[in-house]
Amino acid sequence: MSTFELLKHAMPTPEPLREKILADSGFGKHFTDHMAHVRYTEELGWHGAQVKPYGPLVLDPAAAVLHYAQEIFEGLKAYRHADGSVWTFRPELNARRFNRSAARLALPELPEELFLESLKSLVSADSAWVPTPKDDNDEVSLYLRPFAFASEKFLGVRPSVEVDYYVIASPAQAYFSGTVGPVSIWVSQKVNRAAPGGTGFAKCGGNYAASLAAQKEAAEHGCAQVLFTDAAENRYLEELGGMNLFLVYEDGRLVTPALGDSILDGVTRRSLIELAEQLGYKPEERLVSLQEWKDGVASGEITEAFACGTAAVVTPIGTLKAPDFELQLGDEAGEVTMQLRSRLLDLQYGRVEDERGWLYRLA
Ligand code: COI
């Protein structure tokens, strides 16, 4: 028995319209018929778990989140396998990270079981919205977005004693439109995303808000994403606007910036480190400078670079741009990048055996 009471939508999206949306969903533009909700108050704790019709929220204009950004979120995907079943990937890691984010943002932690159940209950109600891939290159899924925010009506600066947790779901194609061609990255030199002791490791809306001015600058320079370096020296690589970063070396090393407290502990990042090891590469998590990247490309030692994340999966990087330099990394996706990408997608879509038990059945 689910903890989540199901309040069915009286007028769900008609099938022809749903199919039309699924055929060309883009990313993050369309939403399913339901959403999961759990409320928290100091007196009752987490209570009132429901899956109910998707729709606008009514918030008091004084709700704390609107003023002080006390908000956190997660991102996962539901994948339809060839036999019709629906699975997600390592959701317990998202549940734990959600609680690390909650602790940093002074929000109440959500029991891991409730997090998992919220995904399962929503996806069961909206399972018709999980797209079926046409072939092995069709990267379609149902993107799941759990989030929690301070809903107490109060303008004093202190942790809210009322919080709302929701999960919404959005049918998704690739995050970057077009084929898996390399993207251009802009190096942010004026704007930092995170600093030691800050919220960089947490998945909170504020981090993404702080990245937008740099993201805008990136777009003005024809780049799809922005790269942030460390706030103290602007010397060491950290992460992109919404994804982690890997450099591929000719000798089989696969280097990604060590986490510290200013980089998001990406589930895709972690998984690629494990998969890479199995494929015979040598993953390294350490400090890596922008200069090392430039020198490595010049000497031929660094052969590929890619971004990774739940939304981005594994996306090759073709160009790195800054006001004072431009690094050309290649017009085509690198071999190692594409090998890792296929390995991960094959696992997520159930095309290879799930030896590590990373998949979790939702419907
Ligand atoms: C994800 O990869 O799930 C993210 O949260 C990145 C972005 C869409 C914010």
Coordinates of C-alpha atoms and ligand atoms in Angstrom, one line a residue:
M1 CA 0.0 0.0 0.0
S2 CA 1.3 3.4 -1.0
T3 CA 1.5 6.2 1.6
F4 CA 0.4 8.5 -1.3
E5 CA -3.3 9.0 -1.7
L6 CA -4.2 9.2 -5.4
L7 CA -6.5 12.0 -6.4
K8 CA -7.0 11.3 -10.1
H9 CA -7.1 14.1 -12.6
A10 CA -10.8 14.5 -13.8
M11 CA -9.7 15.5 -17.3
P12 CA -6.2 14.1 -18.1
T13 CA -4.5 15.1 -21.4
P14 CA -6.3 13.2 -24.2
E15 CA -4.2 10.4 -25.7
P16 CA -3.7 12.0 -29.2
L17 CA -2.4 15.2 -27.6
R18 CA -0.2 13.3 -25.2
E19 CA 1.3 11.3 -28.1
K20 CA 1.9 14.5 -30.0
I21 CA 3.8 15.9 -27.1
L22 CA 5.8 12.8 -26.6
A23 CA 6.8 12.8 -30.3
D24 CA 8.5 16.2 -29.9
S25 CA 8.8 17.0 -26.2
G26 CA 12.0 19.0 -26.1
F27 CA 13.3 19.4 -22.6
G28 CA 11.4 20.7 -19.6
K29 CA 8.5 22.2 -21.6
H30 CA 5.6 19.9 -21.0
F31 CA 4.3 18.3 -17.8
T32 CA 2.3 15.2 -17.0
D33 CA -1.2 15.1 -15.5
H34 CA -0.2 14.7 -11.9
M35 CA 2.2 15.8 -9.2
A36 CA 3.2 14.3 -5.9
H37 CA 3.0 16.5 -2.8
V38 CA 3.9 16.1 0.9
R39 CA 3.7 18.9 3.4
Y40 CA 5.9 19.6 6.5
T41 CA 5.0 21.5 9.6
E42 CA 6.8 21.7 12.9
E43 CA 3.8 20.1 14.7
L44 CA 3.0 17.3 12.3
G45 CA 6.3 16.7 10.5
W46 CA 5.9 15.3 6.9
H47 CA 2.3 14.5 6.3
G48 CA -0.6 14.4 3.8
A49 CA 1.2 12.6 1.0
Q50 CA -0.8 12.8 -2.2
V51 CA -0.5 12.4 -5.9
K52 CA -2.9 15.0 -7.3
P53 CA -3.7 16.8 -10.5
Y54 CA -0.8 18.9 -11.8
G55 CA -1.6 22.6 -11.5
P56 CA -0.5 26.0 -10.3
L57 CA 0.4 26.4 -6.6
V58 CA -1.2 29.0 -4.4
L59 CA 1.6 30.7 -2.4
D60 CA 1.3 33.6 0.1
P61 CA 3.3 36.6 -1.3
A62 CA 5.2 36.5 2.0
A63 CA 6.2 32.8 1.6
A64 CA 9.8 32.7 2.7
V65 CA 11.1 31.0 -0.5
L66 CA 10.1 34.1 -2.6
H67 CA 12.4 36.3 -0.5
Y68 CA 15.2 34.2 0.8
A69 CA 15.4 31.4 -1.7
Q70 CA 15.2 28.5 0.8
E71 CA 14.7 25.9 -1.8
I72 CA 16.3 22.6 -3.0
F73 CA 15.7 20.2 -5.9
E74 CA 16.8 17.0 -7.6
G75 CA 16.8 15.6 -11.1
L76 CA 16.3 12.0 -12.2
K77 CA 14.9 10.2 -15.2
A78 CA 12.5 7.4 -15.7
Y79 CA 13.4 5.1 -18.6
R80 CA 11.1 2.7 -20.5
H81 CA 12.7 -0.7 -21.2
A82 CA 11.9 -2.9 -24.2
D83 CA 9.4 -5.0 -22.1
G84 CA 7.4 -1.9 -21.2
S85 CA 8.6 -1.7 -17.6
V86 CA 9.8 1.7 -16.2
W87 CA 13.0 2.2 -14.2
T88 CA 15.1 4.9 -12.7
F89 CA 18.8 5.1 -12.0
R90 CA 20.3 5.0 -8.5
P91 CA 17.5 7.1 -6.9
E92 CA 18.9 6.5 -3.4
L93 CA 21.9 8.7 -4.3
N94 CA 19.5 11.5 -5.2
A95 CA 17.5 10.9 -1.9
R96 CA 20.7 11.2 0.1
R97 CA 21.9 14.3 -1.8
F98 CA 18.5 15.8 -1.3
N99 CA 19.0 15.5 2.4
R100 CA 22.6 16.9 2.3
S101 CA 21.1 19.9 0.4
A102 CA 18.3 20.1 2.9
A103 CA 20.8 20.2 5.8
R104 CA 22.8 23.0 4.2
L105 CA 19.6 25.0 3.4
A106 CA 18.2 24.4 6.9
L107 CA 15.2 22.5 5.5
P108 CA 13.9 19.4 7.2
E109 CA 15.3 16.1 5.9
L110 CA 12.9 13.9 4.0
P111 CA 12.9 10.2 4.9
E112 CA 14.6 8.3 2.0
E113 CA 11.6 5.9 1.8
L114 CA 9.2 8.8 1.2
F115 CA 11.5 10.2 -1.5
L116 CA 11.5 6.9 -3.3
E117 CA 7.8 6.4 -2.8
S118 CA 7.0 9.8 -4.2
L119 CA 8.7 8.9 -7.5
K120 CA 7.1 5.6 -7.7
S121 CA 3.6 6.9 -6.9
L122 CA 3.8 9.7 -9.4
V123 CA 5.3 7.6 -12.2
S124 CA 2.6 4.8 -11.6
A125 CA -0.1 7.4 -12.0
D126 CA 1.5 8.9 -15.1
S127 CA 3.1 5.9 -16.6
A128 CA 1.6 6.6 -20.1
W129 CA 3.8 9.7 -20.1
V130 CA 7.0 7.6 -20.1
P131 CA 8.1 7.7 -23.8
T132 CA 9.2 4.5 -25.6
P133 CA 12.5 4.9 -27.4
K134 CA 12.3 4.3 -31.2
D135 CA 15.8 2.8 -31.3
D136 CA 19.1 2.7 -29.3
N137 CA 19.9 6.3 -30.3
D138 CA 16.6 7.7 -29.1
E139 CA 17.3 9.4 -25.8
V140 CA 13.8 9.9 -24.5
S141 CA 12.7 9.6 -20.9
L142 CA 10.4 11.1 -18.3
Y143 CA 12.5 13.7 -16.3
L144 CA 11.5 13.8 -12.7
R145 CA 12.0 16.9 -10.7
P146 CA 11.6 16.6 -6.9
F147 CA 11.8 19.9 -5.0
A148 CA 11.1 21.4 -1.6
F149 CA 10.7 25.0 -0.5
A150 CA 10.0 27.3 2.5
S151 CA 6.3 28.1 2.3
E152 CA 5.8 29.8 5.7
K153 CA 4.3 33.3 5.5
F154 CA 7.0 35.2 7.4
L155 CA 9.5 37.9 6.5
G156 CA 12.0 37.3 9.3
V157 CA 15.2 35.7 8.3
R158 CA 15.2 32.2 9.9
P159 CA 14.5 28.7 8.7
S160 CA 10.9 28.2 7.7
V161 CA 8.7 26.0 9.9
E162 CA 6.5 25.1 7.0
V163 CA 7.8 23.4 3.9
D164 CA 6.2 21.8 0.8
Y165 CA 7.8 19.0 -1.2
Y166 CA 6.6 18.2 -4.7
V167 CA 7.6 16.0 -7.6
I168 CA 6.7 17.0 -11.1
A169 CA 7.4 15.1 -14.3
S170 CA 8.3 16.2 -17.8
P171 CA 8.7 14.1 -20.9
A172 CA 12.2 14.8 -22.2
Q173 CA 14.4 14.5 -25.2
A174 CA 18.1 15.5 -25.2
Y175 CA 19.0 18.6 -23.1
F176 CA 21.0 20.0 -25.9
S177 CA 18.9 20.0 -29.1
G178 CA 20.3 18.3 -32.2
T179 CA 22.6 15.4 -32.5
V180 CA 25.3 14.5 -30.0
G181 CA 27.6 17.0 -31.6
P182 CA 30.2 18.8 -29.4
V183 CA 29.0 21.9 -27.6
S184 CA 30.9 25.1 -27.0
I185 CA 31.7 26.2 -23.4
W186 CA 32.4 29.8 -22.2
V187 CA 34.9 30.2 -19.3
S188 CA 33.3 32.5 -16.7
Q189 CA 36.0 34.9 -15.6
K190 CA 34.0 37.6 -13.8
V191 CA 31.2 35.5 -12.2
N192 CA 31.8 32.7 -9.7
R193 CA 29.1 30.2 -8.8
A194 CA 30.3 28.9 -5.4
A195 CA 32.9 29.6 -2.7
P196 CA 34.4 27.5 0.1
G197 CA 31.8 27.2 2.9
G198 CA 29.0 28.2 0.6
T199 CA 26.3 26.1 -1.0
G200 CA 28.1 24.9 -4.1
F201 CA 27.7 21.2 -3.2
A202 CA 24.0 21.6 -2.6
K203 CA 21.4 21.3 -5.3
C204 CA 19.6 24.5 -4.5
G205 CA 17.9 27.0 -6.8
G206 CA 20.2 29.8 -5.6
N207 CA 23.3 28.2 -7.1
Y208 CA 21.5 28.1 -10.5
A209 CA 20.3 31.7 -10.1
A210 CA 23.9 32.7 -9.4
S211 CA 25.0 31.0 -12.6
L212 CA 22.6 32.7 -14.9
A213 CA 24.5 36.0 -15.6
A214 CA 27.4 33.9 -16.7
Q215 CA 25.1 31.6 -18.7
K216 CA 23.8 34.7 -20.5
E217 CA 27.3 35.9 -21.2
A218 CA 28.1 32.4 -22.6
A219 CA 25.1 32.6 -24.9
E220 CA 26.2 36.0 -26.1
H221 CA 29.4 34.4 -27.2
G222 CA 27.7 31.5 -29.0
C223 CA 28.3 29.0 -26.2
A224 CA 25.8 26.5 -24.9
Q225 CA 27.2 26.3 -21.3
V226 CA 29.4 28.1 -18.9
L227 CA 32.5 26.7 -17.0
F228 CA 33.1 27.9 -13.5
T229 CA 36.6 28.0 -11.9
D230 CA 37.3 28.3 -8.2
A231 CA 36.3 31.5 -6.5
A232 CA 39.6 32.2 -4.8
E233 CA 42.0 32.1 -7.7
N234 CA 39.9 31.5 -10.9
R235 CA 42.5 28.8 -11.6
Y236 CA 41.0 25.4 -11.0
L237 CA 38.1 23.8 -12.9
E238 CA 34.9 23.3 -11.0
E239 CA 31.8 22.5 -12.9
L240 CA 29.6 23.8 -15.7
G241 CA 26.3 25.7 -15.2
G242 CA 24.3 22.5 -14.6
M243 CA 26.7 19.6 -15.1
N244 CA 30.1 18.1 -14.1
L245 CA 33.2 17.9 -16.3
F246 CA 35.7 15.3 -17.4
L247 CA 39.0 15.5 -19.4
V248 CA 40.2 12.5 -21.3
Y249 CA 43.9 11.9 -21.6
E250 CA 45.7 10.0 -24.3
D251 CA 47.1 7.5 -21.8
G252 CA 43.7 6.4 -20.5
R253 CA 43.4 8.8 -17.6
L254 CA 40.0 10.3 -17.0
V255 CA 40.3 13.4 -14.9
T256 CA 37.4 15.2 -13.1
P257 CA 37.7 18.0 -10.5
A258 CA 37.6 16.7 -6.9
L259 CA 34.4 17.5 -5.2
G260 CA 35.3 19.7 -2.2
D261 CA 32.4 21.8 -1.0
S262 CA 31.8 23.8 -4.1
I263 CA 31.0 21.1 -6.7
L264 CA 27.8 19.1 -7.1
D265 CA 28.3 15.4 -6.4
G266 CA 26.7 14.3 -9.6
V267 CA 25.1 10.8 -9.9
T268 CA 26.2 10.6 -13.5
R269 CA 29.7 11.7 -12.5
R270 CA 30.0 9.1 -9.8
S271 CA 28.6 6.4 -12.1
L272 CA 31.0 7.2 -14.9
I273 CA 34.0 7.0 -12.6
E274 CA 32.9 3.4 -11.8
L275 CA 32.1 2.5 -15.4
A276 CA 35.3 4.0 -16.7
E277 CA 37.3 1.9 -14.3
Q278 CA 35.6 -1.3 -15.5
L279 CA 36.3 -0.3 -19.1
G280 CA 40.0 0.0 -18.3
Y281 CA 40.4 3.7 -17.9
K282 CA 42.1 5.4 -14.9
P283 CA 39.7 7.9 -13.3
E284 CA 41.3 10.6 -11.2
E285 CA 39.5 13.0 -8.9
R286 CA 41.8 15.9 -8.2
L287 CA 42.5 19.6 -8.6
V288 CA 42.9 20.3 -12.3
S289 CA 43.7 23.8 -13.6
L290 CA 42.6 25.6 -16.7
Q291 CA 46.3 25.8 -17.6
E292 CA 46.6 22.0 -17.4
W293 CA 43.7 21.7 -19.9
K294 CA 45.2 24.3 -22.3
D295 CA 48.7 22.7 -22.1
G296 CA 47.3 19.2 -22.5
V297 CA 45.4 20.1 -25.6
A298 CA 48.5 21.9 -27.0
S299 CA 50.7 18.8 -26.4
G300 CA 48.1 16.3 -27.5
E301 CA 48.0 14.7 -24.1
I302 CA 44.3 15.7 -23.5
T303 CA 42.3 14.3 -26.4
E304 CA 38.7 14.8 -25.3
A305 CA 36.5 16.6 -22.8
F306 CA 32.9 16.1 -21.9
A307 CA 30.1 17.4 -19.7
C308 CA 27.8 15.0 -17.8
G309 CA 24.7 15.1 -15.7
T310 CA 21.2 13.5 -15.5
A311 CA 19.9 16.0 -18.0
A312 CA 23.0 16.3 -20.2
V313 CA 23.9 12.5 -20.0
V314 CA 27.4 12.7 -21.6
T315 CA 27.9 15.6 -23.9
P316 CA 31.1 16.2 -25.8
I317 CA 32.8 19.6 -25.6
G318 CA 34.1 20.9 -28.9
T319 CA 35.3 24.4 -28.0
L320 CA 36.4 26.2 -24.9
K321 CA 36.2 30.0 -25.2
A322 CA 37.2 32.9 -23.1
P323 CA 37.8 36.6 -23.8
D324 CA 41.6 35.9 -24.2
F325 CA 41.7 32.5 -25.8
E326 CA 39.9 29.8 -27.8
L327 CA 40.7 26.1 -27.5
Q328 CA 39.5 23.8 -30.4
L329 CA 39.0 20.3 -29.1
G330 CA 37.5 18.7 -32.2
D331 CA 34.4 18.9 -34.4
E332 CA 33.3 15.4 -33.6
A333 CA 32.5 13.6 -30.4
G334 CA 35.5 11.7 -29.1
E335 CA 35.7 7.9 -29.0
V336 CA 36.1 7.6 -25.2
T337 CA 33.3 10.0 -24.6
M338 CA 30.9 8.1 -26.9
Q339 CA 31.9 4.8 -25.4
L340 CA 31.1 5.9 -21.9
R341 CA 27.9 7.5 -23.1
S342 CA 26.7 4.3 -24.8
R343 CA 27.7 2.2 -21.8
L344 CA 25.7 4.4 -19.4
L345 CA 22.6 4.6 -21.7
D346 CA 22.6 0.9 -22.4
L347 CA 22.5 0.4 -18.6
Q348 CA 19.8 2.9 -18.0
Y349 CA 17.6 1.6 -20.9
G350 CA 18.1 -2.0 -19.7
R351 CA 20.0 -3.1 -22.8
V352 CA 22.8 -4.6 -20.8
E353 CA 22.8 -6.5 -17.5
D354 CA 22.5 -4.3 -14.4
E355 CA 25.4 -6.0 -12.5
R356 CA 25.5 -3.4 -9.8
G357 CA 21.8 -3.2 -9.0
W358 CA 21.7 0.5 -10.1
L359 CA 18.2 0.3 -11.6
Y360 CA 15.1 0.8 -9.5
R361 CA 11.7 -0.2 -10.8
L362 CA 9.1 2.5 -10.8
A363 CA 6.3 0.9 -12.9
Ligands
COI1 C1 20.1 17.6 -14.0 O1 20.9 17.1 -14.7 O2 19.1 16.8 -13.6 C2 20.0 18.9 -13.6 O3 19.5 19.2 -12.6 C3 20.7 19.9 -14.4 C4 19.9 21.0 -14.9 C5 18.7 20.7 -15.8 C6 19.5 22.0 -13.8

